[in-house]
Tab-separated table of C-alpha atoms and ligand atoms in Angstrom:
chain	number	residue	atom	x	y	z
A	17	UNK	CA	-17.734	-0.141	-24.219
A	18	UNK	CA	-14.461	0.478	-25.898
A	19	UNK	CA	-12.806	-2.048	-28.427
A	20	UNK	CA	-10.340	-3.327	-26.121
A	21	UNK	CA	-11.803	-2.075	-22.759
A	22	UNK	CA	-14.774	-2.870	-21.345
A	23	UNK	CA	-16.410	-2.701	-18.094
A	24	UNK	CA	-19.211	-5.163	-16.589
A	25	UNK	CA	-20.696	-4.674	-13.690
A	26	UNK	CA	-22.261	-7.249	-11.716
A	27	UNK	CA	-23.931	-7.127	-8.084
A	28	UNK	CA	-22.673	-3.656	-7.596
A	29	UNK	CA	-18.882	-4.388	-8.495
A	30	UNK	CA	-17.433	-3.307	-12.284
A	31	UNK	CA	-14.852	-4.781	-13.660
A	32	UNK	CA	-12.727	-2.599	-16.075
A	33	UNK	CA	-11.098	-5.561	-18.268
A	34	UNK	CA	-7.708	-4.905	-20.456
A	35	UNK	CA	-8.359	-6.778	-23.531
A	36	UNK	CA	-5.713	-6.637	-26.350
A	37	UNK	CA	-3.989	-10.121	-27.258
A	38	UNK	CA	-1.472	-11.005	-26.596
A	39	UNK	CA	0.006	-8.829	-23.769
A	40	UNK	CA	-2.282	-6.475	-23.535
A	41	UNK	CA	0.355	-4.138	-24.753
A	42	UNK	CA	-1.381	-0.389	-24.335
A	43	UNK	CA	-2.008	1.450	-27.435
A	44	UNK	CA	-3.053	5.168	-27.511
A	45	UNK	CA	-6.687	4.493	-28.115
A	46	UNK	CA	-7.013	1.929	-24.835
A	47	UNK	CA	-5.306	5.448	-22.984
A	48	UNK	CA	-8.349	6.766	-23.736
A	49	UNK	CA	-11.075	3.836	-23.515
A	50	UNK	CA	-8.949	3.423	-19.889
A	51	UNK	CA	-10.292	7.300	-19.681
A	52	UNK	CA	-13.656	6.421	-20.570
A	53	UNK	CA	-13.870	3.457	-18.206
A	54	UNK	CA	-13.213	5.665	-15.350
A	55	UNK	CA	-15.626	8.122	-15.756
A	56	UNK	CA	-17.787	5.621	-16.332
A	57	UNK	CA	-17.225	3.536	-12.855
A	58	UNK	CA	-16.765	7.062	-11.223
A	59	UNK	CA	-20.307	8.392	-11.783
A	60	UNK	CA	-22.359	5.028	-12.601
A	61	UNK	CA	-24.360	4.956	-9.278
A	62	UNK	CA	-24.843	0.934	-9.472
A	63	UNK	CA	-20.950	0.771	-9.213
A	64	UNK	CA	-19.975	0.769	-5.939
A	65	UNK	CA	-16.353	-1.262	-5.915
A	66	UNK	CA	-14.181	-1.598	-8.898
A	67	UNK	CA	-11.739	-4.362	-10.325
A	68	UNK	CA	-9.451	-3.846	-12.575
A	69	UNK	CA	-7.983	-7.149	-14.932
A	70	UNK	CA	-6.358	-7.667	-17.688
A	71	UNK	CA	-7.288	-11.758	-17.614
A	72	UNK	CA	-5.903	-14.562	-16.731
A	73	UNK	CA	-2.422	-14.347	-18.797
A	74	UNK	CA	-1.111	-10.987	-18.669
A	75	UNK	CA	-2.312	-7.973	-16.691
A	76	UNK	CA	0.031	-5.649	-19.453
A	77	UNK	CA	3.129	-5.564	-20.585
A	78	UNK	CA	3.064	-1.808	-21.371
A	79	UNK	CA	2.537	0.617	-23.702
A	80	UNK	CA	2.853	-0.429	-27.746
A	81	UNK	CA	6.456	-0.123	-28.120
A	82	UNK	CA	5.970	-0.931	-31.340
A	83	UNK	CA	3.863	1.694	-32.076
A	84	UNK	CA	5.795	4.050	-29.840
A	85	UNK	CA	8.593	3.178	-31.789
A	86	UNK	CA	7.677	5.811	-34.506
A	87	UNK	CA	6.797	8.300	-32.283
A	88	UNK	CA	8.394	11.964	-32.238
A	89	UNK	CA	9.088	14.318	-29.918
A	90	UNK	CA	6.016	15.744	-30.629
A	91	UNK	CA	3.810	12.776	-30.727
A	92	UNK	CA	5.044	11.782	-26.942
A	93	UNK	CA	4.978	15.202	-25.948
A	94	UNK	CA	1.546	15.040	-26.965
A	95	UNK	CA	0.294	12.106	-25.685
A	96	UNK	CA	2.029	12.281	-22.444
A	97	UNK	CA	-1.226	14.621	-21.003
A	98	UNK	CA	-3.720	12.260	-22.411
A	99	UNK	CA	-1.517	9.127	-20.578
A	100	UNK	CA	-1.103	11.339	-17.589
A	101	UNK	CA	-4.620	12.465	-18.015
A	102	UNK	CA	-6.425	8.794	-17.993
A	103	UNK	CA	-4.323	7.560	-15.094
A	104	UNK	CA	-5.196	10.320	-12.943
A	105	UNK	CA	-8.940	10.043	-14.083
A	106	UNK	CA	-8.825	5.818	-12.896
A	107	UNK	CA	-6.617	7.300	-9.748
A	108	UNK	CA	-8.886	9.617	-8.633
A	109	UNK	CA	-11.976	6.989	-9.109
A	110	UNK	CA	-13.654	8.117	-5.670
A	111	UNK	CA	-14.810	4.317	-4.973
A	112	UNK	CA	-11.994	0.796	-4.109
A	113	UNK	CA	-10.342	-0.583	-7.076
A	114	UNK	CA	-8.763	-2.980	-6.786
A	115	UNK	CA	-5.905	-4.633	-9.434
A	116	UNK	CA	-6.153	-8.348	-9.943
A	117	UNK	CA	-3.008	-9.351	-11.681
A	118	UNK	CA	-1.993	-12.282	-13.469
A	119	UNK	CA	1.106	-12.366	-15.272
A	120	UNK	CA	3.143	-9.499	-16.417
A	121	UNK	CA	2.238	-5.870	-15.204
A	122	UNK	CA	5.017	-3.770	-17.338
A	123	UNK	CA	5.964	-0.251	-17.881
A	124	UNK	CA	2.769	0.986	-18.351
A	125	UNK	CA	1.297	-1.815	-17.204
A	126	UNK	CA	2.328	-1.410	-13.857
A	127	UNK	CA	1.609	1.939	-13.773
A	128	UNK	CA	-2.035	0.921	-14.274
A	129	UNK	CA	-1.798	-0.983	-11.485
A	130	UNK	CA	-0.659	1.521	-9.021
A	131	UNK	CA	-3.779	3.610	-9.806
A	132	UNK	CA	-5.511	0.802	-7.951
A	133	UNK	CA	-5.845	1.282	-3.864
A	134	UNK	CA	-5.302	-2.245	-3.948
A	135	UNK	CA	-3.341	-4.879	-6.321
A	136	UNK	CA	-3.857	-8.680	-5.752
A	137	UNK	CA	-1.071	-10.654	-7.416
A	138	UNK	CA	-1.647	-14.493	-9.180
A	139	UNK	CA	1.939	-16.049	-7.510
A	140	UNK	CA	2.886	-15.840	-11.131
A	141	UNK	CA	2.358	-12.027	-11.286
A	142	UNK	CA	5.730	-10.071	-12.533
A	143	UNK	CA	5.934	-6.196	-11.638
A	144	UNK	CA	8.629	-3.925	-12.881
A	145	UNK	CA	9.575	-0.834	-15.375
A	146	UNK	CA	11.579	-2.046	-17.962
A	147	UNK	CA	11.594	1.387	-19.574
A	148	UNK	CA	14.974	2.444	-18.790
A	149	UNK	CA	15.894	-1.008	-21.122
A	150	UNK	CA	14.231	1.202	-24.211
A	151	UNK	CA	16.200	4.664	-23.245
A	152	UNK	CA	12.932	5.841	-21.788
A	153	UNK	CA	11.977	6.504	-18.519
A	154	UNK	CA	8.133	5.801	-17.015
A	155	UNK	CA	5.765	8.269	-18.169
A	156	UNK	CA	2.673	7.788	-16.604
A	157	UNK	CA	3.419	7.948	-12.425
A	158	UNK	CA	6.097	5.150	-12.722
A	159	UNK	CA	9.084	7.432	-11.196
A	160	UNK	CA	6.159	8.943	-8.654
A	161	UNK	CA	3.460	6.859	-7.429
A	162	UNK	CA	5.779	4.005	-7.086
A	163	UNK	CA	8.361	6.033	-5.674
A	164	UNK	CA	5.097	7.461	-2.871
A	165	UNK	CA	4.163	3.558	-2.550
A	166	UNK	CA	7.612	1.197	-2.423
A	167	UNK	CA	10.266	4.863	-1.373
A	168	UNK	CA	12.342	6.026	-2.963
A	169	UNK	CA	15.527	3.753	-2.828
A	170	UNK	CA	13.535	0.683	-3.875
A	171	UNK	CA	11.974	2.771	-6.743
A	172	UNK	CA	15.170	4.413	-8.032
A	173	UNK	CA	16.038	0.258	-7.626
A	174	UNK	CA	13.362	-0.287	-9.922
A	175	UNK	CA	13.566	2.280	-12.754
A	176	UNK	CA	16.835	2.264	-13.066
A	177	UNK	CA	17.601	-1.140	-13.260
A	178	UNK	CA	14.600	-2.326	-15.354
A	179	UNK	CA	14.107	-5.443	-13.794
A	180	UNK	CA	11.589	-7.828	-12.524
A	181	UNK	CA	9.846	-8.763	-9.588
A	182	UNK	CA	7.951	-11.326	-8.194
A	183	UNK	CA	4.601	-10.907	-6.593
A	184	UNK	CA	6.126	-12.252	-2.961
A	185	UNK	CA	8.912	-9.447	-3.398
A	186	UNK	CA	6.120	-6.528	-4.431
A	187	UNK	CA	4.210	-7.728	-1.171
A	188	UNK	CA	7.516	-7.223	0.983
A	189	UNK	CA	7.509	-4.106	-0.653
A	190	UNK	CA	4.488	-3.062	-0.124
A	191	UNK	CA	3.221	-2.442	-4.142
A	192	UNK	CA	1.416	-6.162	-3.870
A	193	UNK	CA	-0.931	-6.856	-1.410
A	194	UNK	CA	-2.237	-10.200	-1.605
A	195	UNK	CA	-1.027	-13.257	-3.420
A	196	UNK	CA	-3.120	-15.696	-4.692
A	197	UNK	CA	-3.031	-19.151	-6.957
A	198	UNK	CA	-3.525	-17.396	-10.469
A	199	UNK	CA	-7.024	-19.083	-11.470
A	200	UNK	CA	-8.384	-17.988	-7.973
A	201	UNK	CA	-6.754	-13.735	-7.842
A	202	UNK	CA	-9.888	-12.205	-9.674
A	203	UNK	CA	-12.400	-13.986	-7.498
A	204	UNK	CA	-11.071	-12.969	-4.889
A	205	UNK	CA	-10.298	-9.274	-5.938
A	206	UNK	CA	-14.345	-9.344	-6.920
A	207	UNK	CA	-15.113	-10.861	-3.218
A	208	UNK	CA	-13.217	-8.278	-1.708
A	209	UNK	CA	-14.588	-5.828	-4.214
A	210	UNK	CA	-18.439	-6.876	-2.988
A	211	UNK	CA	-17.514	-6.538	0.553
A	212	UNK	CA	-16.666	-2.567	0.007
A	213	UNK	CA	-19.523	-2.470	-2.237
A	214	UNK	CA	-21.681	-2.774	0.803
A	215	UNK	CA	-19.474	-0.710	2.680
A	216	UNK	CA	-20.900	3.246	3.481
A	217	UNK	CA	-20.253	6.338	2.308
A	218	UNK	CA	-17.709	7.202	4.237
A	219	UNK	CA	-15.439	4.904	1.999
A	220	UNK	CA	-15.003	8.142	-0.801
A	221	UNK	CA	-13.986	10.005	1.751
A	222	UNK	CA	-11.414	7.616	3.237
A	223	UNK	CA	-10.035	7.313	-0.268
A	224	UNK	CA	-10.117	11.205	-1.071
A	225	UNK	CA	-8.547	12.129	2.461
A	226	UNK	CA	-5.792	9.385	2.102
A	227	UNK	CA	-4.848	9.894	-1.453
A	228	UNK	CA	-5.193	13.803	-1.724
A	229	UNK	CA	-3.832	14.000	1.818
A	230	UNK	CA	-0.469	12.299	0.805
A	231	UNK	CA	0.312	15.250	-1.653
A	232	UNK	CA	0.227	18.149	0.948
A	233	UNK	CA	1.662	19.327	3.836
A	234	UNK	CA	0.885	17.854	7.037
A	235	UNK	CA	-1.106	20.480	8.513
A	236	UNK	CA	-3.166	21.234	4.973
A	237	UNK	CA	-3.933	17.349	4.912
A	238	UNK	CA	-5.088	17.289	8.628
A	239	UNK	CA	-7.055	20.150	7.621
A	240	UNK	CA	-8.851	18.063	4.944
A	241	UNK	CA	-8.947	14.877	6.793
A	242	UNK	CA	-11.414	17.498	9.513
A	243	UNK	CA	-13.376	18.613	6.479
A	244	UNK	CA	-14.056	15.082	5.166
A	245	UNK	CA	-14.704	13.323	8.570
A	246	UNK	CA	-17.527	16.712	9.113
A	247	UNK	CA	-18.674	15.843	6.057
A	248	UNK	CA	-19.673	12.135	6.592
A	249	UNK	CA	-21.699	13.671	9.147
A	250	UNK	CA	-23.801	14.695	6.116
A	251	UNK	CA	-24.703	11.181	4.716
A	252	UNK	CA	-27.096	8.804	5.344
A	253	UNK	CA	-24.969	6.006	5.988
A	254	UNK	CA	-23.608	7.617	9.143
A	255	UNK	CA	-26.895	7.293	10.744
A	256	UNK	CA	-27.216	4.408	9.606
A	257	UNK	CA	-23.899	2.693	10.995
A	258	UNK	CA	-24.809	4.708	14.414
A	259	UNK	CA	-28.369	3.424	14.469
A	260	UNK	CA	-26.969	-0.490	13.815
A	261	UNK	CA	-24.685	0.045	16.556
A	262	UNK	CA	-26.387	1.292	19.137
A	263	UNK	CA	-29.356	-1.395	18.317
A	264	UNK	CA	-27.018	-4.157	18.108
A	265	UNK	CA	-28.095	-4.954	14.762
A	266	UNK	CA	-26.104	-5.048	11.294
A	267	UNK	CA	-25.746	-1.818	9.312
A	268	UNK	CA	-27.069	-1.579	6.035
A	269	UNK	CA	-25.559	0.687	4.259
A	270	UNK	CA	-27.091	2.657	1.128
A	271	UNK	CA	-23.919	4.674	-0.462
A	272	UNK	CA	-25.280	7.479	-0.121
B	317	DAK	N1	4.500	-3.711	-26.888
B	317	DAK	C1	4.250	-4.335	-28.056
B	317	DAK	N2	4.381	-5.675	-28.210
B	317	DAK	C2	4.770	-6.402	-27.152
B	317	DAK	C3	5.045	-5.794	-25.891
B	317	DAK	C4	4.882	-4.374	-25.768
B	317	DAK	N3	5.075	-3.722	-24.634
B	317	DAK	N4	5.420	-6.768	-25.040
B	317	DAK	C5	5.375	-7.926	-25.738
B	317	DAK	N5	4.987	-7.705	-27.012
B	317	DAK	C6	4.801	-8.673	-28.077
B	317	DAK	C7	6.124	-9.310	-28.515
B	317	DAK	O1	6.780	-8.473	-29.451
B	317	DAK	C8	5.637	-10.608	-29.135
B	317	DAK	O2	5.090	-10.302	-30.410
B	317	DAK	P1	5.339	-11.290	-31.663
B	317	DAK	O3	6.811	-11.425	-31.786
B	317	DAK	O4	4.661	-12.569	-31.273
B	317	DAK	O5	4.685	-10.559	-32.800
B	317	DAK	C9	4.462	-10.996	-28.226
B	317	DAK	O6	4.039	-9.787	-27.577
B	317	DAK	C10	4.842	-11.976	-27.127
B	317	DAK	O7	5.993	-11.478	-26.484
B	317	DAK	P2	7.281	-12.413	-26.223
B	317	DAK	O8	7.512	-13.339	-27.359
B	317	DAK	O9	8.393	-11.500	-25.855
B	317	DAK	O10	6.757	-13.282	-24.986
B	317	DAK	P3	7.551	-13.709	-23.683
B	317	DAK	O11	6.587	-14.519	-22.898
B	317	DAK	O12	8.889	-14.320	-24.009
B	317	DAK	O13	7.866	-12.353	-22.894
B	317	DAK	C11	7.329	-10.175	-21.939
B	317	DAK	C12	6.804	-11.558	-22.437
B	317	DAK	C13	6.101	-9.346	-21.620
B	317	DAK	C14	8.149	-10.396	-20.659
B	317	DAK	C15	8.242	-9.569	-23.019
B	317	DAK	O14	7.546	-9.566	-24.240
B	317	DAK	C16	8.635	-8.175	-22.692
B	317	DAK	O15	9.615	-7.942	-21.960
B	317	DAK	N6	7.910	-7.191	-23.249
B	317	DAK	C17	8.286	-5.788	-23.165
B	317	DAK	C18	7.932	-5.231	-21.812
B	317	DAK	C19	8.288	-3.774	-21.722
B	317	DAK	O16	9.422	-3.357	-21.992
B	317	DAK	N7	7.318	-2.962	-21.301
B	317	DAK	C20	7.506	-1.573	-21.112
B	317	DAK	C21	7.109	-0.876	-22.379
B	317	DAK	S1	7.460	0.877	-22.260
B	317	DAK	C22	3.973	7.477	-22.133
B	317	DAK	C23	3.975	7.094	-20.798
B	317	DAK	C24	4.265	5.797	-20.477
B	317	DAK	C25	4.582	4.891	-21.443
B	317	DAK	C26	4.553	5.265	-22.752
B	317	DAK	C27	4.263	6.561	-23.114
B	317	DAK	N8	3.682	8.819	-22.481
B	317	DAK	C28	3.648	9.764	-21.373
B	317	DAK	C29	3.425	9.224	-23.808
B	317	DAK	C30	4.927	3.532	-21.067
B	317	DAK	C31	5.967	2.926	-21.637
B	317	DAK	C32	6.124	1.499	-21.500
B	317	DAK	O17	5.321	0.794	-20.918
């Protein structure tokens, strides 16, 4: 449990919550409590689906600028592996997260976000990368995994003009993809969250084949999507959805 994030885990879904008033602005330490959380919900076998929220004001509106303000070369140089470093460690969390956003998501704010397989937006959400407004470009997947997600017109759109966008624009996109009344989006992130908690196996290896697929060649990913789908061949919960099937009866499923 870190100072300002925390995760909770209830019926099989953790939350990872964002906890630093009042924007949740994102300091080096919560860089690495974000770290910590990860590994945590990664290998914490009673975690099955993850949500990620920053409450019901502000998801985060970035990284500490004014603590970044008195950084050097040195310092960002630095601590652009450990930002790089935690993001990839929530990205590569091999079960669903899923972003519930209210308010601002920011620089690195939204960057956090786009770890996420999924982000539900509050109809007040606000996406964008200001950076470019502070002579900095994003640092931590801002100029790639939004450029992967949204393409790379909209995203050069986005980093280079700074601006803001509205959760019914990020859905149109493709970067939002659900909007809900703001007291209601991390309900329904957590219901959503349940149902792939009692989802199978096969789920990590949808995510892993998907997400590590995207970054190789087409014949090397179709070569790992043939590994992974052998592989669920190995669980339990492939019997287990075949034996439910074939009995007419509703599949259990055990995660393993
Ligand atoms: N950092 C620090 N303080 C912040 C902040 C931030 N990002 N955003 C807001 N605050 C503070 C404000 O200064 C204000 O503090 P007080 O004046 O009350 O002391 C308080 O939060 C409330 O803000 P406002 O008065 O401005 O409230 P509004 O509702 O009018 O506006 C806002 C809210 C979130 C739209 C606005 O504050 C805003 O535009 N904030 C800045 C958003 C921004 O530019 N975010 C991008 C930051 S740059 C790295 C990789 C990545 C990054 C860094 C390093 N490495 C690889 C090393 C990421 C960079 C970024 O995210």
């Amino acid at each position: 449990m870190g100072e300002f994030v925390s995760v909770q885990t209830d019926d099989g879904v953790a939350t990872i919550r964002i906890d630093r008033a009042p924007v949740n602005a994102l300091n080096v330490q919560m860089w690495g409590e974000c770290a910590d959380a990860a590994r945590q919900v990664a290998t914490d076998d009673d975690v099955r689906a993850v949500v990620l929220w920053g409450g019901p004001k502000v998801f985060a509106a970035g990284a500490d600028i004014k603590a970044m303000r008195e950084m050097s070369f040195t310092d960002a140089f630095a601590h652009a592996g450990e930002l790089q470093e935690a993001f990839r460690t929530l990205a590569e969390v091999p079960k669903v997260v899923i972003a519930a956003v209210n308010g601002y998501a920011l620089g690195g704010g939204c960057e956090l976000a786009l770890t996420a397989d999924f982000r539900y937006a509050a109809d007040n959400a606000k996406f964008g990368q200001p950076e470019i407004k502070l002579g900095l470009i994003p640092g931590a997947g801002g100029t790639q995994r939004l450029a992967r997600l949204i393409g790379t017109q909209a995203a050069k759109e986005w980093v280079y003009g700074g601006e803001m966008y509205d959760a019914e624009t990020c859905r149109q996109l493709g970067l939002v993809d659900r909007i809900y009344p703001a007291d209601e989006v991390y309900d329904r992130a957590v219901e959503s969250a349940r149902a792939y908690a009692a989802g199978p196996y096969a789920l990590r290896m949808a995510k892993k084949a998907i997400d590590e697929g995207m970054g190789l060649d087409l014949a090397s990913a179709l070569k790992l999507e043939t590994e992974l789908f052998a592989a669920t061949f190995a669980t339990r919960d492939r019997e287990i959805g075949m034996d439910a099937f074939l009995a007419k009866d509703r599949a259990e499923f055990t995660q393993r």
